[in-house]
Coordinates of N, CA, C and O in Angstrom, one line a residue:
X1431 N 44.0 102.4 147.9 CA 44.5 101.1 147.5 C 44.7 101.0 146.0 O 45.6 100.4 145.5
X1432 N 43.7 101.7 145.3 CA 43.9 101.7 144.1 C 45.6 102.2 143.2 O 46.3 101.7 142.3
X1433 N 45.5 103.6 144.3 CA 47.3 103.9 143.9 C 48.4 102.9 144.1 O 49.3 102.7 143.3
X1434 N 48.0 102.4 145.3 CA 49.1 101.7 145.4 C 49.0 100.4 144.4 O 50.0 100.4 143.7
X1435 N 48.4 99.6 144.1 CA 48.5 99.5 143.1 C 48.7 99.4 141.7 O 49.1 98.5 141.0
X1436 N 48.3 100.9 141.6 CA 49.1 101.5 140.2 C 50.5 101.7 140.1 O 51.3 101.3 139.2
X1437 N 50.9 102.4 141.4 CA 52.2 102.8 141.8 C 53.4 101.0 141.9 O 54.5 100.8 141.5
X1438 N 52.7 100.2 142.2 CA 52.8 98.8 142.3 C 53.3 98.3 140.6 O 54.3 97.6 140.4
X1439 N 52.7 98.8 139.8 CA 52.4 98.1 138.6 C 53.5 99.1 137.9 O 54.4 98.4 137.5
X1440 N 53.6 100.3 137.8 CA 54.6 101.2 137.2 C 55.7 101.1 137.7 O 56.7 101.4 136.9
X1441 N 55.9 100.5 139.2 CA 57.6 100.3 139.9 C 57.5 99.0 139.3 O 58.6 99.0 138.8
X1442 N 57.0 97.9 139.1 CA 57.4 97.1 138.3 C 57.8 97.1 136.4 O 58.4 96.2 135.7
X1443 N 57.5 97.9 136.2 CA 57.6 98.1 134.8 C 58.2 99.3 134.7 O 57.9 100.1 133.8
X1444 N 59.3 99.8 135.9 CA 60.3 100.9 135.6 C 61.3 99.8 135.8 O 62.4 99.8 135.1
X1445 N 60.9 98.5 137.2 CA 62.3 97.9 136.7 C 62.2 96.5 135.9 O 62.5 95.5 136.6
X1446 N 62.0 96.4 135.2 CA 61.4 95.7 133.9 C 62.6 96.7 133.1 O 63.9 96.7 133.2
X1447 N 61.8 97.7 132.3 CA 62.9 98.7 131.9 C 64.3 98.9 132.2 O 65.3 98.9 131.5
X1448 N 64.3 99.0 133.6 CA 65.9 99.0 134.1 C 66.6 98.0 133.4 O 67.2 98.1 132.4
X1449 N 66.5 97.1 134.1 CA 66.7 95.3 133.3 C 67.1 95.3 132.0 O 68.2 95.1 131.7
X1450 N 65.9 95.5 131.0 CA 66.1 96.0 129.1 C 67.6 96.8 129.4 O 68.7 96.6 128.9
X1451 N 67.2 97.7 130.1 CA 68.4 98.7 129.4 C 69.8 98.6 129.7 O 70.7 99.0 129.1
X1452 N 69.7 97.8 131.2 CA 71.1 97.3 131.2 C 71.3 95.8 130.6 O 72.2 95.0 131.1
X1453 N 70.8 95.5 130.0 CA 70.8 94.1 129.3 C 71.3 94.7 127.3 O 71.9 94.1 126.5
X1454 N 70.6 96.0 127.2 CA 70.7 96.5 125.7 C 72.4 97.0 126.0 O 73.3 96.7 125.2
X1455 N 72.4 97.7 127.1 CA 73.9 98.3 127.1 C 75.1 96.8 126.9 O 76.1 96.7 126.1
X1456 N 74.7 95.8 127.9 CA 75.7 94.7 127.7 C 75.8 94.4 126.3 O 76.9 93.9 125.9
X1457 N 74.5 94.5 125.3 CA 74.9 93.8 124.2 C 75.6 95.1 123.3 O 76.3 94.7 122.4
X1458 N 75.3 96.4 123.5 CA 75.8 97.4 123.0 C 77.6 97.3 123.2 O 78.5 97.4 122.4
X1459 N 77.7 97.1 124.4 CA 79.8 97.0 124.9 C 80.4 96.2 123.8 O 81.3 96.5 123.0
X1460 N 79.0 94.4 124.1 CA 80.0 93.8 123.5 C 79.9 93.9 121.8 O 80.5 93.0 121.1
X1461 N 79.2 94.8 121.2 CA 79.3 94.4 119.9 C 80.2 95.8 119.5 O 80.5 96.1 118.4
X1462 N 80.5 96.7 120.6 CA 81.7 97.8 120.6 C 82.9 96.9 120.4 O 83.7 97.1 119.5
X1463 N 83.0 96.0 121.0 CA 84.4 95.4 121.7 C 84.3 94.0 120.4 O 85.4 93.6 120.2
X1464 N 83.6 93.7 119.9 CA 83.5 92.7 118.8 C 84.0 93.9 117.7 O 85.1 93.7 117.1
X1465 N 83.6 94.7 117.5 CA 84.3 95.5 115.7 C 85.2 95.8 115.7 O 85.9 95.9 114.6
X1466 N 85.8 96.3 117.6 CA 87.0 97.1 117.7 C 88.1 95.7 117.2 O 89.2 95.8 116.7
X1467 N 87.5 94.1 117.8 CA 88.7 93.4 118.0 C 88.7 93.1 116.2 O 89.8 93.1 115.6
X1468 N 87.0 92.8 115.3 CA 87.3 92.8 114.2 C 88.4 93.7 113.2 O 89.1 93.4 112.2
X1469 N 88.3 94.3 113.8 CA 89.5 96.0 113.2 C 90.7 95.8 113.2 O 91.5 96.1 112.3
X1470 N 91.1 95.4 114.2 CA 92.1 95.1 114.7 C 93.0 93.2 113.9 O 94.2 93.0 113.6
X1471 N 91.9 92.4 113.9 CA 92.1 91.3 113.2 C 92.2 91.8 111.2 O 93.1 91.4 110.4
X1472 N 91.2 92.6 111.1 CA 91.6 92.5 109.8 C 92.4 93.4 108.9 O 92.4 93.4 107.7
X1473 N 93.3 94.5 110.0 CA 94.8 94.8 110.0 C 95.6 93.8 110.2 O 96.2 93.7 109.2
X1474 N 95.8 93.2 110.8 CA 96.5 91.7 110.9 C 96.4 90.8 109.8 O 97.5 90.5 109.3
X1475 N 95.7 90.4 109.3 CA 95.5 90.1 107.9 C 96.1 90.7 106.5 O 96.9 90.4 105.6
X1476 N 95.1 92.0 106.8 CA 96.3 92.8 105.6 C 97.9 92.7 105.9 O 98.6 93.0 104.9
X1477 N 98.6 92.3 107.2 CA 99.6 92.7 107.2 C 100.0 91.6 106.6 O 100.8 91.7 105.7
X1478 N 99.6 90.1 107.2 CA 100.1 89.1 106.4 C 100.0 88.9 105.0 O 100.8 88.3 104.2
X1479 N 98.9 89.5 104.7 CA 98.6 89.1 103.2 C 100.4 89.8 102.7 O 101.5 89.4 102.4
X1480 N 99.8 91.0 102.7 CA 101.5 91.6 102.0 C 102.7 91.2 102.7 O 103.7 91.9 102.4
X1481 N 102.9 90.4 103.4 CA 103.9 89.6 103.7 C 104.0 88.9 102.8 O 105.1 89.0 102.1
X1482 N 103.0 88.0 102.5 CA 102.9 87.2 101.8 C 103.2 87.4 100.4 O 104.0 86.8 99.8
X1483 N 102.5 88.5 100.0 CA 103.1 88.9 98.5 C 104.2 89.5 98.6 O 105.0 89.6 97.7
X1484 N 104.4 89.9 99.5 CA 106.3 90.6 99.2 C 107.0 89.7 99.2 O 108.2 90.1 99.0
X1485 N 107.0 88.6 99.4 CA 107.7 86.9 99.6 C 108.0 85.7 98.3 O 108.9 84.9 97.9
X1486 N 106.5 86.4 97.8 CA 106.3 85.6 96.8 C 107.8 85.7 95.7 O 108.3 86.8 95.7
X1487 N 108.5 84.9 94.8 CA 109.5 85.3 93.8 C 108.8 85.2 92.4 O 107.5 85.3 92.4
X1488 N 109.4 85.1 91.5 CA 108.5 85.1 90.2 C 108.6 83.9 89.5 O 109.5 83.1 89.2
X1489 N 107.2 83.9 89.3 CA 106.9 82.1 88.3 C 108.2 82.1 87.9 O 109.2 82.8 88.2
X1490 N 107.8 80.6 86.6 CA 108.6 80.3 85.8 C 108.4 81.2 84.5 O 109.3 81.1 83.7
X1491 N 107.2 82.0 84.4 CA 106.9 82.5 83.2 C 107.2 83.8 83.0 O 107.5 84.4 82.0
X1492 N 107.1 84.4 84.5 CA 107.9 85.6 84.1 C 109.6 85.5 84.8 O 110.4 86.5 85.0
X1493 N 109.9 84.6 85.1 CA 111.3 84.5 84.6 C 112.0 84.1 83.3 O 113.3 84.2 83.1
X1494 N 110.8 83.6 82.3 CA 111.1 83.3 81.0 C 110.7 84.7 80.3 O 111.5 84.9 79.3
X1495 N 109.9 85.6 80.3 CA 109.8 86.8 80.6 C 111.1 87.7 80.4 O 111.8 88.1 79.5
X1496 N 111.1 87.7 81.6 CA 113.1 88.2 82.1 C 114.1 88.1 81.6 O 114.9 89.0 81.2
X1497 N 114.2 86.5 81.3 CA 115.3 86.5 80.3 C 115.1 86.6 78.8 O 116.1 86.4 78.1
X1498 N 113.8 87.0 78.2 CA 113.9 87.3 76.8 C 114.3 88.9 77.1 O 115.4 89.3 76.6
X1499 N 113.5 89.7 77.8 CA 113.7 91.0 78.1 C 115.3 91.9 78.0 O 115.8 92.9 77.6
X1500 N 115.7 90.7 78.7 CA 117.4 90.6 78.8 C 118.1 90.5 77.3 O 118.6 91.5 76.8
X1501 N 117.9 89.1 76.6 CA 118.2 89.1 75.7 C 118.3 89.6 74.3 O 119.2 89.4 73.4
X1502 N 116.9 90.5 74.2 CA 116.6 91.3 73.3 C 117.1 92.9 73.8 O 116.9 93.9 73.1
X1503 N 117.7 92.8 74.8 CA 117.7 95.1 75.1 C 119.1 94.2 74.9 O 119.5 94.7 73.8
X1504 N 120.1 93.2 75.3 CA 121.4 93.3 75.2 C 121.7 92.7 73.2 O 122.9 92.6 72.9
X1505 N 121.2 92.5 72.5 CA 121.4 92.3 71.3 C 120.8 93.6 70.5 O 121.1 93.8 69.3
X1506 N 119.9 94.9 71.4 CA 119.5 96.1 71.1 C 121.0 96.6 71.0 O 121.7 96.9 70.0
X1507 N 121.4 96.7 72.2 CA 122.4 97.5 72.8 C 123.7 97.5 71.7 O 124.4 98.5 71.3
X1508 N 124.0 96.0 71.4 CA 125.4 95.6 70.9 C 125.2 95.9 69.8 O 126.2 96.4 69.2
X1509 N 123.7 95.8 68.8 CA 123.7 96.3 67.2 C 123.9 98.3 67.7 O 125.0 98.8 67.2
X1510 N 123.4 98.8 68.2 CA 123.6 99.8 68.4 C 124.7 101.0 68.2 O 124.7 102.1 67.6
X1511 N 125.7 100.1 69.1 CA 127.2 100.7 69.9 C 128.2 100.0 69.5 O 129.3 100.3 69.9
X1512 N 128.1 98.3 68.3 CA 129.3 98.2 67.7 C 128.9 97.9 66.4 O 129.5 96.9 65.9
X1513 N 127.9 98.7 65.4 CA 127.7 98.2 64.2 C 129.1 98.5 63.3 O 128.9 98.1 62.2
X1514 N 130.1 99.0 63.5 CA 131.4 99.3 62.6 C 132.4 98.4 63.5 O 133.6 98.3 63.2
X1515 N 131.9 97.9 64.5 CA 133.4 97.3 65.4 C 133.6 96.2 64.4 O 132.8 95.8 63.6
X1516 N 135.5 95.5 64.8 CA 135.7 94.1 64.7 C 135.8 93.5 65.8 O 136.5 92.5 66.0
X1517 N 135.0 94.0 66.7 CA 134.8 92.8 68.0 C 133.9 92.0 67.8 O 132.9 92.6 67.5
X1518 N 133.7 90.4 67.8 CA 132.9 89.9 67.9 C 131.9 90.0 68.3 O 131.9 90.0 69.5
X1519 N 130.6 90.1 67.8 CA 129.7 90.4 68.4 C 129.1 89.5 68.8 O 128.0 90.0 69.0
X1520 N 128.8 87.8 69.3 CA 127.6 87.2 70.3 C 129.2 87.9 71.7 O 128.7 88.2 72.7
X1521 N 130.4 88.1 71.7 CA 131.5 88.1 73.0 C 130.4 89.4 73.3 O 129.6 89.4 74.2
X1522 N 130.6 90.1 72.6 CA 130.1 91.5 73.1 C 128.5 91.8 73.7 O 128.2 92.8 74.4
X1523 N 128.0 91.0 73.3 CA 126.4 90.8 73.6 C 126.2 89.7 74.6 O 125.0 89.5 75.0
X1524 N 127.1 88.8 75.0 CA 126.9 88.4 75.9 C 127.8 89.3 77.1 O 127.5 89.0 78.2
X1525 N 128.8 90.4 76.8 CA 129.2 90.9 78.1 C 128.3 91.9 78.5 O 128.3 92.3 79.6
X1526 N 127.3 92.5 77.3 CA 126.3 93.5 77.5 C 125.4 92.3 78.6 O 125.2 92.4 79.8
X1527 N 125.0 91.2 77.9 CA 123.7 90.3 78.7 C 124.6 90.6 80.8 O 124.2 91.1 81.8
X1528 N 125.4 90.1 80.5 CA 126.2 90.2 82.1 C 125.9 91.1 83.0 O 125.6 91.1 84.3
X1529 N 125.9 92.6 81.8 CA 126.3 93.7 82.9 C 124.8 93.8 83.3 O 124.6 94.2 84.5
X1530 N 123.6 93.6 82.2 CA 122.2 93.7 82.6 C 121.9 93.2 83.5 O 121.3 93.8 84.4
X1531 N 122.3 91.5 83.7 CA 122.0 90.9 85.2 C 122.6 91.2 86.3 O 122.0 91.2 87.4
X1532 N 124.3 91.6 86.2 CA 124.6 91.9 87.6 C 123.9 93.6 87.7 O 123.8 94.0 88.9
X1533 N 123.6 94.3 86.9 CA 123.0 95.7 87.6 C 121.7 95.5 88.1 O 121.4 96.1 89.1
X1534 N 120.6 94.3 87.2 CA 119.6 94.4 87.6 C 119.2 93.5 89.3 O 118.3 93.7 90.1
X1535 N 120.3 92.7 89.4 CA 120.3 92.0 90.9 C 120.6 92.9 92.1 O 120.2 92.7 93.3
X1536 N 121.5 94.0 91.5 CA 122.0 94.8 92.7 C 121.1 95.7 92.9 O 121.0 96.3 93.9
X1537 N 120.1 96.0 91.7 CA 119.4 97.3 92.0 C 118.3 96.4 92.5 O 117.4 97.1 92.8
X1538 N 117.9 95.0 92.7 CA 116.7 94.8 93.4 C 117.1 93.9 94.5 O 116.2 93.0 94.8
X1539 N 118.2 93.9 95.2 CA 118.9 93.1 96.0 C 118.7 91.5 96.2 O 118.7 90.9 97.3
X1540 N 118.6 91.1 95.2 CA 118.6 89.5 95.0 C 119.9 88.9 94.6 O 120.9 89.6 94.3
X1541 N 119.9 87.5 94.6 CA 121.4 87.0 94.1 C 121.1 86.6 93.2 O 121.7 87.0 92.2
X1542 N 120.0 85.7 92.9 CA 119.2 85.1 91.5 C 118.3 86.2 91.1 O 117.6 86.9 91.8
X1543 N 118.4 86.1 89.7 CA 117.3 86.9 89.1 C 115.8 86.3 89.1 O 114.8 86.8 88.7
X1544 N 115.9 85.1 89.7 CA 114.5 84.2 89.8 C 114.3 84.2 91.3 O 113.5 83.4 91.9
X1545 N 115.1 85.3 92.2 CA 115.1 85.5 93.5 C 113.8 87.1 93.8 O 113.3 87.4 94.8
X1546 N 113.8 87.7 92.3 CA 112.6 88.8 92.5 C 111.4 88.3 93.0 O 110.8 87.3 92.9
X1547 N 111.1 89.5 93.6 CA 109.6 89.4 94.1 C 108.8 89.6 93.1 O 109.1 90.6 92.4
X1548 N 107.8 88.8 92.9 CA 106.5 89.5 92.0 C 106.1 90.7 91.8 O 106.2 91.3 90.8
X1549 N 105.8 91.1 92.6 CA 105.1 92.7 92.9 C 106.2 93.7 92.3 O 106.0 94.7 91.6
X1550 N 107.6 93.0 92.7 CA 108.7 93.8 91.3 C 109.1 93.6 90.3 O 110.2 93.9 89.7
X1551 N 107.9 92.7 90.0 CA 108.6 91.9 88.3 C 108.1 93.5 87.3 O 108.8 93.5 86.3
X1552 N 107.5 94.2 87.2 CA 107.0 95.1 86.6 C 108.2 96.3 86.3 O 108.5 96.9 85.3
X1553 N 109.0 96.5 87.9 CA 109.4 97.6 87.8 C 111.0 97.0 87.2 O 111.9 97.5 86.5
X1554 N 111.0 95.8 87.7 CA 112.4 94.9 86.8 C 111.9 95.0 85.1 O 112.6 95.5 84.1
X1555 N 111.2 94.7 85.1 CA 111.2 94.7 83.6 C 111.7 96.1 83.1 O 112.8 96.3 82.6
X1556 N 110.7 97.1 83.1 CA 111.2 98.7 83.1 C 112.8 99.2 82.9 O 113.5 99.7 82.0
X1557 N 113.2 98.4 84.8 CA 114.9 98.7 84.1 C 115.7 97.9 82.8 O 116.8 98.3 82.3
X1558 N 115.3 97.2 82.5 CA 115.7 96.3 81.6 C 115.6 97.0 80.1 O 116.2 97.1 79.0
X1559 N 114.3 97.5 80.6 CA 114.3 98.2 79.0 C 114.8 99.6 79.3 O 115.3 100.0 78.3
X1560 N 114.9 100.3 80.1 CA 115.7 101.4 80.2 C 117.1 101.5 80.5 O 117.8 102.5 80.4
X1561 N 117.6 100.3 81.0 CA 119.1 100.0 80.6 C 119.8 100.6 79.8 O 119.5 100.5 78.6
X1562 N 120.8 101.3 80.1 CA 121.8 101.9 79.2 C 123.4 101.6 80.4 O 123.6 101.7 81.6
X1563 N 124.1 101.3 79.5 CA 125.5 100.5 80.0 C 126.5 101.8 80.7 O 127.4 101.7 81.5
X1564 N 125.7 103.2 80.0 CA 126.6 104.5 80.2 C 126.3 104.7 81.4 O 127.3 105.2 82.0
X1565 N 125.1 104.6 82.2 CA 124.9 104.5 83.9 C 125.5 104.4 84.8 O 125.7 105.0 85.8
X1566 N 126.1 103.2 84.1 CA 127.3 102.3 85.0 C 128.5 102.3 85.0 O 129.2 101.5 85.7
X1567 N 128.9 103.5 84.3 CA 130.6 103.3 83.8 C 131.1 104.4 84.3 O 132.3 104.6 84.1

């Protein structure tokens, strides 16, 4: 009688155990199935965020930015390449300012130059100062 009672007490507290461990496994699935969906969500996020910044165009400050950048490489350019001309020089420095904005819109496919994306205000600036008119001709 005694065994069977022991045996009594251990078959209860094997399934006691059983219980725990299929109760540990359900919370084990779902906190699989919680990181995998977290992972998944915060790829989705990253994708919007850079949506988002590739969307963005450029303040007002670095489009004030832009057009000094402009202004000063095209009054570079014209002291440069007509200091003996008799061509007028603001005609000529403003047809240099021209050719800087229509190259610099085509090489970043905008129609306004206040149509750049932020994230390429950096690499616009660059061409601006690496601008040379002989590129293009």
């Amino acid at each position: 009688m005694e065994t069977d009672k022991i045996l009594a007490v251990v078959g209860q507290q094997l399934h006691w155990s059983e219980q725990q461990g299929a109760a540990v496994r359900m919370l084990f699935d779902g906190m699989v199935a919680i990181k995998s969906e977290m992972a998944e969500d915060k790829e989705e996020m990253k994708m919007m965020v850079q949506e988002v910044r590739d969307s963005v165009t450029l303040i007002d400050a670095e489009c004030d930015l832009m057009q000094q950048a402009v202004r000063l490489k095209s009054i570079e350019l014209t002291k440069h390449r007509f200091k003996d001309s008799n061509m007028k020089f603001n005609e000529m420095v403003g047809r240099c300012r021209r050719m800087i904005w229509s190259k610099l819109k085509e090489n970043f496919s905008v129609a306004k130059y206040s149509h750049l994306r932020r994230i390429d205000f950096e690499d616009a600036i660059e061409f601006v100062k690496n601008f040379q008119p002989e590129d293009y001709i």
